[in-house]
PDB file of C-alpha atoms and ligand atoms in Angstrom:
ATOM      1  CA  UNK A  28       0.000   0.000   0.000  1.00  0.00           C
ATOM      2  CA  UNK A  29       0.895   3.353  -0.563  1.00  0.00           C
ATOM      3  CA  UNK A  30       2.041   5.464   2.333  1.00  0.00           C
ATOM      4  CA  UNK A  31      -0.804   7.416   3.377  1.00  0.00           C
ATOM      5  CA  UNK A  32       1.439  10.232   4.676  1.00  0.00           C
ATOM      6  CA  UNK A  33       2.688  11.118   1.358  1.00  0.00           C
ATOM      7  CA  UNK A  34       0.169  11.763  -0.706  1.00  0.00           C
ATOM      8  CA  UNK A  35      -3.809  12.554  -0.977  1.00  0.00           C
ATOM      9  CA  UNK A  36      -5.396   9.333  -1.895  1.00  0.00           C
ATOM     10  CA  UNK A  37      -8.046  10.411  -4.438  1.00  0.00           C
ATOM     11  CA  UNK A  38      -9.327   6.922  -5.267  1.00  0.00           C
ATOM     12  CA  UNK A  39      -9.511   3.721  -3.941  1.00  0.00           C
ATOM     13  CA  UNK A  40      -7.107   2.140  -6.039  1.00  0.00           C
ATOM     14  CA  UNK A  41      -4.928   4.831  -4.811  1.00  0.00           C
ATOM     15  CA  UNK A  42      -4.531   2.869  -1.579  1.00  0.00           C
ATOM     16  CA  UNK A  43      -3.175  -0.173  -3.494  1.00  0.00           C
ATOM     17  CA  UNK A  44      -0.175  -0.889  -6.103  1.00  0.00           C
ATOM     18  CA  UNK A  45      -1.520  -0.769  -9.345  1.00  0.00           C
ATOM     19  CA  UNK A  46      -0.266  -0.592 -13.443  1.00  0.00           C
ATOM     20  CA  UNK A  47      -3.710   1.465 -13.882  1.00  0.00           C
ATOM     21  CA  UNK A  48      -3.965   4.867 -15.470  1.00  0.00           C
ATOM     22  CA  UNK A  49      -5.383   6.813 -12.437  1.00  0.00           C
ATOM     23  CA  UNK A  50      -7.377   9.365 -14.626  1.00  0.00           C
ATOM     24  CA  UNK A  51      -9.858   6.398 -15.729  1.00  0.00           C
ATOM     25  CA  UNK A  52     -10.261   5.311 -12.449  1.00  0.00           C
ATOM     26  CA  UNK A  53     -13.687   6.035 -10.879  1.00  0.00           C
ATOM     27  CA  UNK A  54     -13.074   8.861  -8.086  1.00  0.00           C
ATOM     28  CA  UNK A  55     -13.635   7.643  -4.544  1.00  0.00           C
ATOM     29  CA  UNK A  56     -17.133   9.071  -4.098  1.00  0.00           C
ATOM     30  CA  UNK A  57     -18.176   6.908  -6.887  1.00  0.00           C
ATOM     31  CA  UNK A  58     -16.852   3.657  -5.004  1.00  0.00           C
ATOM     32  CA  UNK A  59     -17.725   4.154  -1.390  1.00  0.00           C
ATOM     33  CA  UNK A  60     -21.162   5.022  -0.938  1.00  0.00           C
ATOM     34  CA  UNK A  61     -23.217   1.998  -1.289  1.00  0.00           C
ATOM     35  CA  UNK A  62     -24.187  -1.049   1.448  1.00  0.00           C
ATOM     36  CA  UNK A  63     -20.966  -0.327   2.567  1.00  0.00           C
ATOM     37  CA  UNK A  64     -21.428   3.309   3.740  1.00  0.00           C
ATOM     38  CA  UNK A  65     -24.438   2.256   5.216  1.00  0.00           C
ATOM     39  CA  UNK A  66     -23.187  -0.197   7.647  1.00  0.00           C
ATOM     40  CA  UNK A  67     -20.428   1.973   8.633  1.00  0.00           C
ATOM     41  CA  UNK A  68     -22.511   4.388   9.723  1.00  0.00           C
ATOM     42  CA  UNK A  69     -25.465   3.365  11.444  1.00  0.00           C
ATOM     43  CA  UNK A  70     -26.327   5.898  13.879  1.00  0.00           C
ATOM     44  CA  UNK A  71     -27.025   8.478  11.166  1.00  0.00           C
ATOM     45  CA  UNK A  72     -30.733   7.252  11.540  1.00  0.00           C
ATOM     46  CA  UNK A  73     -34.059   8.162  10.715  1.00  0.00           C
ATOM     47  CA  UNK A  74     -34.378   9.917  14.305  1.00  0.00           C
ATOM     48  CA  UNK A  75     -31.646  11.823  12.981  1.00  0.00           C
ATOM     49  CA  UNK A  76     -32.980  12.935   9.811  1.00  0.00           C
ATOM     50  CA  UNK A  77     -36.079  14.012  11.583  1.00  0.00           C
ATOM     51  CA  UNK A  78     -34.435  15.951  14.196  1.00  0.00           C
ATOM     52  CA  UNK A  79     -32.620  17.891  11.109  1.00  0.00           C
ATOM     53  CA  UNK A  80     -35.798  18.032   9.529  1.00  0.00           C
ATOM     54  CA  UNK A  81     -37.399  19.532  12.628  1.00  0.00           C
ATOM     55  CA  UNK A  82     -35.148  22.523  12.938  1.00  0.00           C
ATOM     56  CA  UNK A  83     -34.546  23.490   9.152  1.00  0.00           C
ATOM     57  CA  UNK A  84     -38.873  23.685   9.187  1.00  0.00           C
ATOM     58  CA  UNK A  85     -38.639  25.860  11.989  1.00  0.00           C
ATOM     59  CA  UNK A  86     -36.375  28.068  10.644  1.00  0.00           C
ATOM     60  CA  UNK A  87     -37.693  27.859   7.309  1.00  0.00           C
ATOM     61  CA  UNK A  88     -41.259  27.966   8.283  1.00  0.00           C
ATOM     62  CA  UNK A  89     -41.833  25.957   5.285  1.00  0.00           C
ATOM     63  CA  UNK A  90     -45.703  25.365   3.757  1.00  0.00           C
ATOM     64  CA  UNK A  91     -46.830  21.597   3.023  1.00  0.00           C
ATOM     65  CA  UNK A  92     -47.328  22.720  -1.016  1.00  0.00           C
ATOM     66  CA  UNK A  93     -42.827  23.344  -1.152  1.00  0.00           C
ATOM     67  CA  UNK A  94     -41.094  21.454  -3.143  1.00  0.00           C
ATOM     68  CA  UNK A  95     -37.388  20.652  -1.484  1.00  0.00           C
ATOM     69  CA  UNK A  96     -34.411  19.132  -3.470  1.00  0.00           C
ATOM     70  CA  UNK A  97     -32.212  16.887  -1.223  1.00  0.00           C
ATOM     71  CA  UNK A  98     -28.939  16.888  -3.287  1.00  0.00           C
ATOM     72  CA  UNK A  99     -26.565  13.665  -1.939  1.00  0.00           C
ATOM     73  CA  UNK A 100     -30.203  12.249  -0.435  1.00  0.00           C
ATOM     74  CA  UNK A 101     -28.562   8.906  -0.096  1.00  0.00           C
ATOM     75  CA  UNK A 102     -30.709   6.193   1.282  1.00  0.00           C
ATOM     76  CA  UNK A 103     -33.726   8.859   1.436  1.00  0.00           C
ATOM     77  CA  UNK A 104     -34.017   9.632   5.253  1.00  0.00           C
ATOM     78  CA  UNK A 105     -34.464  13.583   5.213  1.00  0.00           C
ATOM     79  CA  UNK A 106     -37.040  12.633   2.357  1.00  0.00           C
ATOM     80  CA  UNK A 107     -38.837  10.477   4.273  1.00  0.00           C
ATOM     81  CA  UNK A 108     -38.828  12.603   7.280  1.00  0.00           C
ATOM     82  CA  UNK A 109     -39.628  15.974   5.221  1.00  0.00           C
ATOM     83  CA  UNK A 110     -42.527  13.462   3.160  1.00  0.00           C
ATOM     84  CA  UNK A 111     -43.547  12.561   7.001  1.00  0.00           C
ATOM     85  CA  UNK A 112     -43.782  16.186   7.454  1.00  0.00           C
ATOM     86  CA  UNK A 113     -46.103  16.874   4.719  1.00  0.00           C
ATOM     87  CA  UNK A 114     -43.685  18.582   2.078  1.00  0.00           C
ATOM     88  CA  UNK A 115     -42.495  17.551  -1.424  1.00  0.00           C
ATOM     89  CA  UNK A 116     -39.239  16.315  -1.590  1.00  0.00           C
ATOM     90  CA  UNK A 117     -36.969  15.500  -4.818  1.00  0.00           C
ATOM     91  CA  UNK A 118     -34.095  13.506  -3.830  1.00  0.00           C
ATOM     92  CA  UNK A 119     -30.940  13.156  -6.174  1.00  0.00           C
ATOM     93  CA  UNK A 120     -27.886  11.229  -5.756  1.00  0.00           C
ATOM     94  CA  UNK A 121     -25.155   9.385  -7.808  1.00  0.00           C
ATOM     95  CA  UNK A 122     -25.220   6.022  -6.060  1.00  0.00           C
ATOM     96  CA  UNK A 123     -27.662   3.336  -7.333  1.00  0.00           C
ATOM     97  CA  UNK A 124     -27.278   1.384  -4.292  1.00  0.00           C
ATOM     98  CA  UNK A 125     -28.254   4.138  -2.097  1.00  0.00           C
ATOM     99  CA  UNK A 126     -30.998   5.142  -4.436  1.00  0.00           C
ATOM    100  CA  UNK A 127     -32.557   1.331  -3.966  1.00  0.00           C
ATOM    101  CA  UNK A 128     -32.138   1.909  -0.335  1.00  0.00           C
ATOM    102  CA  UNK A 129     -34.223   5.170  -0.723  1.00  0.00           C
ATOM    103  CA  UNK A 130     -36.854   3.745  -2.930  1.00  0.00           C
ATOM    104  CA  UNK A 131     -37.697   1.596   0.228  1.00  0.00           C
ATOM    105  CA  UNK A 132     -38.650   4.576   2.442  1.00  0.00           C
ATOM    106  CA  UNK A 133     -40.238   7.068   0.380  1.00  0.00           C
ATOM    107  CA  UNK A 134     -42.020   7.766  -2.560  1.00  0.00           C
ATOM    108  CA  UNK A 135     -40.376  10.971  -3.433  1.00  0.00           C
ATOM    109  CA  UNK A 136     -39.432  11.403  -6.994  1.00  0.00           C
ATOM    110  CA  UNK A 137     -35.887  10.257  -7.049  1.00  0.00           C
ATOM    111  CA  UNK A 138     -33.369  11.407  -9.497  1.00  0.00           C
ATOM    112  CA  UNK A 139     -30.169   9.586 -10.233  1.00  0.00           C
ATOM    113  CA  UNK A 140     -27.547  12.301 -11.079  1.00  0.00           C
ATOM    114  CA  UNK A 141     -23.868  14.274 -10.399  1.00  0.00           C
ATOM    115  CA  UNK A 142     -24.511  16.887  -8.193  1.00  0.00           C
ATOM    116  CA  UNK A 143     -21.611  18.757 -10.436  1.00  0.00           C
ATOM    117  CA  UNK A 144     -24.671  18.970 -13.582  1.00  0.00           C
ATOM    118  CA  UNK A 145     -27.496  19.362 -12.044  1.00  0.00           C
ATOM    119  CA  UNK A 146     -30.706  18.268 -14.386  1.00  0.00           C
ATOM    120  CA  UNK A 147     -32.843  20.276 -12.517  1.00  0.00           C
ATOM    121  CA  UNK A 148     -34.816  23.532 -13.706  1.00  0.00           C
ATOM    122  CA  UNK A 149     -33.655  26.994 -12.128  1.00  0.00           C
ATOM    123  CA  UNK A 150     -35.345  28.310  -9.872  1.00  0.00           C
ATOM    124  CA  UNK A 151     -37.673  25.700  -9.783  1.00  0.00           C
ATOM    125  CA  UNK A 152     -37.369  24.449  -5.820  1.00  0.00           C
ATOM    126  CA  UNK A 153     -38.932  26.435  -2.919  1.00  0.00           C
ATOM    127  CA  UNK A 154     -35.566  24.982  -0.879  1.00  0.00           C
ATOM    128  CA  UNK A 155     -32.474  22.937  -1.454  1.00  0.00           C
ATOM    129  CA  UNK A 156     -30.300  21.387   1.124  1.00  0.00           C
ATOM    130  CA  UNK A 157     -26.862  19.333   1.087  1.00  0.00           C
ATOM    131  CA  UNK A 158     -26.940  17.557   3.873  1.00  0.00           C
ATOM    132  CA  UNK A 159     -24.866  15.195   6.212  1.00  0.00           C
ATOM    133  CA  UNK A 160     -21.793  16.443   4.506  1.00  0.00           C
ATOM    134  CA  UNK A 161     -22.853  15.664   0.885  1.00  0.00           C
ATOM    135  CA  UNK A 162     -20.142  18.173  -0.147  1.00  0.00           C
ATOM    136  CA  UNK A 163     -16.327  18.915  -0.138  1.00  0.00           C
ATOM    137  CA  UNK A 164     -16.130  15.667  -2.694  1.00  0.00           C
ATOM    138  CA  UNK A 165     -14.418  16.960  -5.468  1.00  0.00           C
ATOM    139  CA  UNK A 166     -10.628  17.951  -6.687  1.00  0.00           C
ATOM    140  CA  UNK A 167     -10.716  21.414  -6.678  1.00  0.00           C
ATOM    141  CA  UNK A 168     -11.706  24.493  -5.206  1.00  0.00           C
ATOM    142  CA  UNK A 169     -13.070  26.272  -8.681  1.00  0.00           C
ATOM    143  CA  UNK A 170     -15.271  22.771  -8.738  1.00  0.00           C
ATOM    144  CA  UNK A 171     -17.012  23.593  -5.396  1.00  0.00           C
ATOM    145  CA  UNK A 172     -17.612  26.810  -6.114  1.00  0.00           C
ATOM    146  CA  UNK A 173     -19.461  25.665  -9.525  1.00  0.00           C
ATOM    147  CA  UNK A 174     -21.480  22.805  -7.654  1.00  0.00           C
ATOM    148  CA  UNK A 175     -22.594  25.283  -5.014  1.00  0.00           C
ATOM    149  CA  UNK A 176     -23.721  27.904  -7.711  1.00  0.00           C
ATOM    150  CA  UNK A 177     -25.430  24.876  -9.834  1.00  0.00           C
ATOM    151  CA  UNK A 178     -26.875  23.928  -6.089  1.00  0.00           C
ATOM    152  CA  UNK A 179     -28.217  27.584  -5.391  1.00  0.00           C
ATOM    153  CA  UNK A 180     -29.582  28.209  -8.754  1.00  0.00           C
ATOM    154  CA  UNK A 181     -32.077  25.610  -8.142  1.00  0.00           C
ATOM    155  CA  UNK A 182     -33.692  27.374  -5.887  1.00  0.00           C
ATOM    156  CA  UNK A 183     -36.494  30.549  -6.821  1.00  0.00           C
ATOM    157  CA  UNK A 184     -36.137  33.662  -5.467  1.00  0.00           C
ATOM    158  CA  UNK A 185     -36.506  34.026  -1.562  1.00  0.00           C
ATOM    159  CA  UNK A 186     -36.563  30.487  -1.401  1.00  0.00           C
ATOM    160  CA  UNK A 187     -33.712  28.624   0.849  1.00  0.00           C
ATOM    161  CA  UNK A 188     -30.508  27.099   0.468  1.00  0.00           C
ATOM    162  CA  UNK A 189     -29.463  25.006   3.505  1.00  0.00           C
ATOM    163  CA  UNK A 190     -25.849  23.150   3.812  1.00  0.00           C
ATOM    164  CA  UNK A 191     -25.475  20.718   6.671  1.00  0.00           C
ATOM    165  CA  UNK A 192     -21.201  20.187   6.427  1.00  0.00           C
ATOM    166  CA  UNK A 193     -18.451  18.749   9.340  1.00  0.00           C
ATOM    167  CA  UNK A 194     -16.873  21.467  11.021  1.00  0.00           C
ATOM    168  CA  UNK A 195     -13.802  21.891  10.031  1.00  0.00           C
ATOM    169  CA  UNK A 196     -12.415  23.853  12.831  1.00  0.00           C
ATOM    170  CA  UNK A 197     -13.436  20.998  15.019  1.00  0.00           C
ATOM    171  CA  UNK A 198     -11.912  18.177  12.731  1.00  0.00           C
ATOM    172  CA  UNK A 199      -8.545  20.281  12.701  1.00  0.00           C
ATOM    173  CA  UNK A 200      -8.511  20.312  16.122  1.00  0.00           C
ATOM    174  CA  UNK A 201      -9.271  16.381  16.760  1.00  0.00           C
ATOM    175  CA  UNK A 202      -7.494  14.757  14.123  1.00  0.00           C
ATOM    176  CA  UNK A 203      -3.977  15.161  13.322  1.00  0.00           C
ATOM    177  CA  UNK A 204      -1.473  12.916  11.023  1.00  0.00           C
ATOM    178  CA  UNK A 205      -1.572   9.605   9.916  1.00  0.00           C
ATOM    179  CA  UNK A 206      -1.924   7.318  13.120  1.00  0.00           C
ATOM    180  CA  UNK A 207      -2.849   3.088  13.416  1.00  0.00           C
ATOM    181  CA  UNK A 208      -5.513   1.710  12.298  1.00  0.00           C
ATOM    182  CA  UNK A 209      -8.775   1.466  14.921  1.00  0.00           C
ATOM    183  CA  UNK A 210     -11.334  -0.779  14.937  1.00  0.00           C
ATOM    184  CA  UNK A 211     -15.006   0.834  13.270  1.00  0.00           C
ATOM    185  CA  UNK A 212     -17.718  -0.721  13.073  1.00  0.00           C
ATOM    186  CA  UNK A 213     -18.655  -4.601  11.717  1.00  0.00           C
ATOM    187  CA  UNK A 214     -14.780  -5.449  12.055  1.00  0.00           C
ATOM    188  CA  UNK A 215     -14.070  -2.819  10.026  1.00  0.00           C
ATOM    189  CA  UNK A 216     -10.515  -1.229  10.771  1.00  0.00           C
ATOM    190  CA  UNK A 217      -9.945   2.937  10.364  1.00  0.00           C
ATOM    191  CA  UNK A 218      -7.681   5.862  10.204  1.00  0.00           C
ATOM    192  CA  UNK A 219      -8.500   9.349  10.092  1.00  0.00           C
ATOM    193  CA  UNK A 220      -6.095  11.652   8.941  1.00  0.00           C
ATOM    194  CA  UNK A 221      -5.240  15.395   7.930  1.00  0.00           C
ATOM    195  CA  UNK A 222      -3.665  15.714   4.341  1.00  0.00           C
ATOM    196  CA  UNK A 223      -0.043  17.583   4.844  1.00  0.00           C
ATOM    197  CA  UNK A 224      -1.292  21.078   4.066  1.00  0.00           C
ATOM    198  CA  UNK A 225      -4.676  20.441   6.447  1.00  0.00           C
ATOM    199  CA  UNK A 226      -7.083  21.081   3.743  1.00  0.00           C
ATOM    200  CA  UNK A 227      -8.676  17.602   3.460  1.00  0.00           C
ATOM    201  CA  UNK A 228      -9.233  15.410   6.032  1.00  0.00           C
ATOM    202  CA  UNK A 229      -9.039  11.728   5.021  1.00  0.00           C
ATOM    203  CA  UNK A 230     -10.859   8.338   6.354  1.00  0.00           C
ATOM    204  CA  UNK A 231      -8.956   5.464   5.427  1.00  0.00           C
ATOM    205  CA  UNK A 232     -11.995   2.767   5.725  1.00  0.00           C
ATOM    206  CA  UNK A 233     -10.449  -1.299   5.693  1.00  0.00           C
ATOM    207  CA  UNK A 234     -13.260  -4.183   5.365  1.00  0.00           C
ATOM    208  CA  UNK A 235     -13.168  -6.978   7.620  1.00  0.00           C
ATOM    209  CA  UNK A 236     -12.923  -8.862   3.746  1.00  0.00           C
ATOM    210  CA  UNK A 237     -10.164  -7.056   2.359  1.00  0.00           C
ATOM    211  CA  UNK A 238     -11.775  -4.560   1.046  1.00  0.00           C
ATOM    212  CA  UNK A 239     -10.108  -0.385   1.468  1.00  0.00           C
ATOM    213  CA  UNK A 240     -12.142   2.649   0.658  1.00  0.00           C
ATOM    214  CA  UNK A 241     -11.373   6.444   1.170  1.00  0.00           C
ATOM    215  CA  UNK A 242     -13.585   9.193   2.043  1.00  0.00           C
ATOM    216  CA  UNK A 243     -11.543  12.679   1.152  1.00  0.00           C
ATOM    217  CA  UNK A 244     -13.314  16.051   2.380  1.00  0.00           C
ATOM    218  CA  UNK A 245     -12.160  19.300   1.677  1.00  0.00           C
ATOM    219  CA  UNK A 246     -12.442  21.004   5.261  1.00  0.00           C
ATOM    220  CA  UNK A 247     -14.135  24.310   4.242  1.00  0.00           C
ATOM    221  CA  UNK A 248     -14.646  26.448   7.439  1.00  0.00           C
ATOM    222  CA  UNK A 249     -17.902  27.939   8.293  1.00  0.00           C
ATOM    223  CA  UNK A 250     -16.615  31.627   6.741  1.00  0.00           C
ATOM    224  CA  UNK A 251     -15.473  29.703   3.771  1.00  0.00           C
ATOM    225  CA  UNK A 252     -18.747  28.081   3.154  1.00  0.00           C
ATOM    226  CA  UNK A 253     -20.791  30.993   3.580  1.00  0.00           C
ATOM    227  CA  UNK A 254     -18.494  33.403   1.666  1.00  0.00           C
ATOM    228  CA  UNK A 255     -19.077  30.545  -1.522  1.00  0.00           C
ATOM    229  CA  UNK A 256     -22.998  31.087  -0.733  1.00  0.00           C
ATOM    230  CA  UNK A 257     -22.795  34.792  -0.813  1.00  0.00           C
ATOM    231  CA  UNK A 258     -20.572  34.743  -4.003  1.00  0.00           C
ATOM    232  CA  UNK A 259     -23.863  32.198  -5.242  1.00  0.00           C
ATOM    233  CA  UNK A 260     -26.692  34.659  -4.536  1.00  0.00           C
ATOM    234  CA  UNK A 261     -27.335  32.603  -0.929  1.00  0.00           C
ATOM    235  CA  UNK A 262     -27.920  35.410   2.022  1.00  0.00           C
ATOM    236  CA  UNK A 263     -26.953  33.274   5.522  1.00  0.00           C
ATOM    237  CA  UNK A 264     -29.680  33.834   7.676  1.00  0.00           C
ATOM    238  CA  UNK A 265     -29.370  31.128  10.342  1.00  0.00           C
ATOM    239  CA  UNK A 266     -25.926  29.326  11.678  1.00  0.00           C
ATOM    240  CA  UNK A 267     -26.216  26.670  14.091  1.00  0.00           C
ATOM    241  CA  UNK A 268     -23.811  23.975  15.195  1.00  0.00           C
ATOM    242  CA  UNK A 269     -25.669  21.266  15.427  1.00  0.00           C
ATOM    243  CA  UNK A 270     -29.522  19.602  14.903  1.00  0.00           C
ATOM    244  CA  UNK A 271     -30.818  20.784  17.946  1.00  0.00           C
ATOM    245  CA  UNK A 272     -29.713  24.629  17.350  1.00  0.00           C
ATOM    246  CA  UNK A 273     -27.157  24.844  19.234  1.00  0.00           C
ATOM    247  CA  UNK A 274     -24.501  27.978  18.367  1.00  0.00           C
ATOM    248  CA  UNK A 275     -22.049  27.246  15.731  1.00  0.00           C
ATOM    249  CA  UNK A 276     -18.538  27.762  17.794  1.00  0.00           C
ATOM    250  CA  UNK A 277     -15.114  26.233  16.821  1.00  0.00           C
ATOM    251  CA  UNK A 278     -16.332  23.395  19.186  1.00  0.00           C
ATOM    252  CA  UNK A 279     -19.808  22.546  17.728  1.00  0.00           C
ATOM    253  CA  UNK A 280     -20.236  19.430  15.931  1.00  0.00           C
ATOM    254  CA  UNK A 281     -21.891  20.763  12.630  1.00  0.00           C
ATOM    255  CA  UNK A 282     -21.663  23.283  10.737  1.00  0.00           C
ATOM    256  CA  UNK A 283     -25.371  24.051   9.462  1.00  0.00           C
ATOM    257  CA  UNK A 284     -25.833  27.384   7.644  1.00  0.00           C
ATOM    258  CA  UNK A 285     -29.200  28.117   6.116  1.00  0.00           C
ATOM    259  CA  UNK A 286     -30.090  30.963   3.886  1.00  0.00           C
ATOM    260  CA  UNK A 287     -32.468  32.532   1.110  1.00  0.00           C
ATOM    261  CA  UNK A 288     -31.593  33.122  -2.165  1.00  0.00           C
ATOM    262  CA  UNK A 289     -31.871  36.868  -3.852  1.00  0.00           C
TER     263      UNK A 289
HETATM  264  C1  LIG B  28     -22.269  11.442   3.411  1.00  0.00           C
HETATM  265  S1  LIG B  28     -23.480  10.830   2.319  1.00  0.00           S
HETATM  266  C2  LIG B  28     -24.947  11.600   2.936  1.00  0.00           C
HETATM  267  C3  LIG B  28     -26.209  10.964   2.436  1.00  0.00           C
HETATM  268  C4  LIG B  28     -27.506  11.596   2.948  1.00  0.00           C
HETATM  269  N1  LIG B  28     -27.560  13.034   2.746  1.00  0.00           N
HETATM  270  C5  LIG B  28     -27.678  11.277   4.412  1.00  0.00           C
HETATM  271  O1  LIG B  28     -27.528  12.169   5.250  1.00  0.00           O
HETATM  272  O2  LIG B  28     -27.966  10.118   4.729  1.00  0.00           O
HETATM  273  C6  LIG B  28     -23.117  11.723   0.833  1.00  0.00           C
HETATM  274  C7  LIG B  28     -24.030  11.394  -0.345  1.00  0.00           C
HETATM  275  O3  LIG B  28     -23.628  12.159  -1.484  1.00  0.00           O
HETATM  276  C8  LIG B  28     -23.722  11.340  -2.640  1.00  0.00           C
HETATM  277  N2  LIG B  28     -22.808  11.849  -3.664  1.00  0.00           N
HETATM  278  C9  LIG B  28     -21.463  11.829  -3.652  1.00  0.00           C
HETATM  279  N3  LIG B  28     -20.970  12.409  -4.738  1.00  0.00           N
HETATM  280  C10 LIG B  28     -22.037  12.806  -5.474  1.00  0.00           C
HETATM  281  C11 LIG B  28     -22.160  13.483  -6.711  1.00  0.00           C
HETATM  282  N4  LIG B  28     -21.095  13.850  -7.394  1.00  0.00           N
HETATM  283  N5  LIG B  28     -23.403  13.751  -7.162  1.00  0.00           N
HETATM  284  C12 LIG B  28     -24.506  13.357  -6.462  1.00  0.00           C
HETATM  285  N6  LIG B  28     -24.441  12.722  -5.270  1.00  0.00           N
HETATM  286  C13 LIG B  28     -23.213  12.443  -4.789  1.00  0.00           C
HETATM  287  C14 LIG B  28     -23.325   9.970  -2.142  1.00  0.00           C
HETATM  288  O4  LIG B  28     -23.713   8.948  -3.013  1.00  0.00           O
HETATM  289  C15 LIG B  28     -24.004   9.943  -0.768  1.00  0.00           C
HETATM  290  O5  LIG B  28     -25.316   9.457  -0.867  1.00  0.00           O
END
């Protein structure tokens, strides 16, 4: 395996030897979220979702006639729970296997697309959200920038644009350089690590079968993120640090900005 210290793994096949031409390869978002993911991360639950659900609503003070695109929806909870909660949610992702995992809990519309080209109308959705760190995927920082415009565009005037992202101020602060492997869950094995110049952090994920899979986020700040939604029409409105509302603070857990577009 590659040493992890000396370079950003961008794929899986990245972790390994291989004779492969690296720009064909399929870029790690691509590979890791399927059945997978899922198991990994179990607590990210439909009590969750709803909690989210609960406080965006609140702050939204959304009608039961919107129509909300959940871009990265994954296996459908925050459609389920906005569904639950009376609304009309669109949920988009790249993954077929999380798509079949969302087909089992709603009947949203579900769309199976890059977030990067969005084939949705502008202007079209009374909100949009990114949630659960859907973001922070790609390989550079003009990309992000794009994906967030494509992401606000969506969205008709005064409706709201809500991003729900890790805070990178806390993930600085907890994780460091390449360490050992720890054991995750389902006899998985991990390592979390910052990349040399501390703008991605990196999961190293190894399968009780063999199996090695990356997760690479760039860690925007909260003043990073919002400047990108200013510079995409987005005016910040609310910033919490967490579901429950708590204030965002280098400490918080989240960072969960939600604003309106012009
Ligand atoms: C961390 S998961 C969060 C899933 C969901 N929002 C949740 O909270 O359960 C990120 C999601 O983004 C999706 N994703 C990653 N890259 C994508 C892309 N380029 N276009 C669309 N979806 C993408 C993944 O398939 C995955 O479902």
């Amino acid at each position: 395996m590659r040493r992890a210290s000396t370079a950003i793994p961008r794929t899986t096949h990245d972790l390994r030897p291989t004779t492969h031409d690296s720009a064909s390869m399929p870029e790690w978002f691509e590979e890791w979220f399927g059945e997978e993911y899922l198991a990994l991360y179990p607590h990210r639950d439909a009590a969750d979702a709803e909690q989210l659900v609960r406080l965006i609503g609140h702050c939204t003070r959304w009608s039961s006639a919107w129509r909300i695109l959940d871009i990265g929806c994954g296996p459908g909870r925050h459609a389920a729970a906005l569904e639950h909660a009376g609304l009309r949610p669109v949920g988009l992702d790249l993954s077929r296997a999380l798509l079949r995992r969302a087909r089992q809990v709603t009947p949203a519309p579900l769309v199976r697309a890059d977030m990067r080209r969005l084939p949705i109308r502008p202007r079209s959705m009374d909100a949009s959200l990114s949630l659960f760190t859907s973001f922070g995927y790609f390989d550079t920082d003009d990309e992000h920038a794009e994906t967030l415009r494509g992401m606000a565009a969506t969205v008709r005037p005064g409706g709201w644009f809500v991003i729900d992202f890790l805070n990178a101020a806390q993930v600085r602060a907890r994780v460091g350089a390449p360490g050992a492997l720890e054991p995750g869950e389902r006899e998985s094995r991990l390592r979390r690590y910052l990349s040399p110049d501390s703008r991605h952090v990196i999961k190293e994920i190894h399968l009780a079968d063999g199996r090695q899979f990356i997760e690479r986020v760039r860690l925007y700040d909260a003043a990073e993120l919002e400047q990108m939604l200013t510079a995409a029409g987005i005016s910040v409105r609310h910033r919490f640090g967490d579901y429950l509302g708590a204030p965002l603070s280098d400490g918080a857990s989240r960072v969960l900005l939600m604003g309106q577009a012009a």
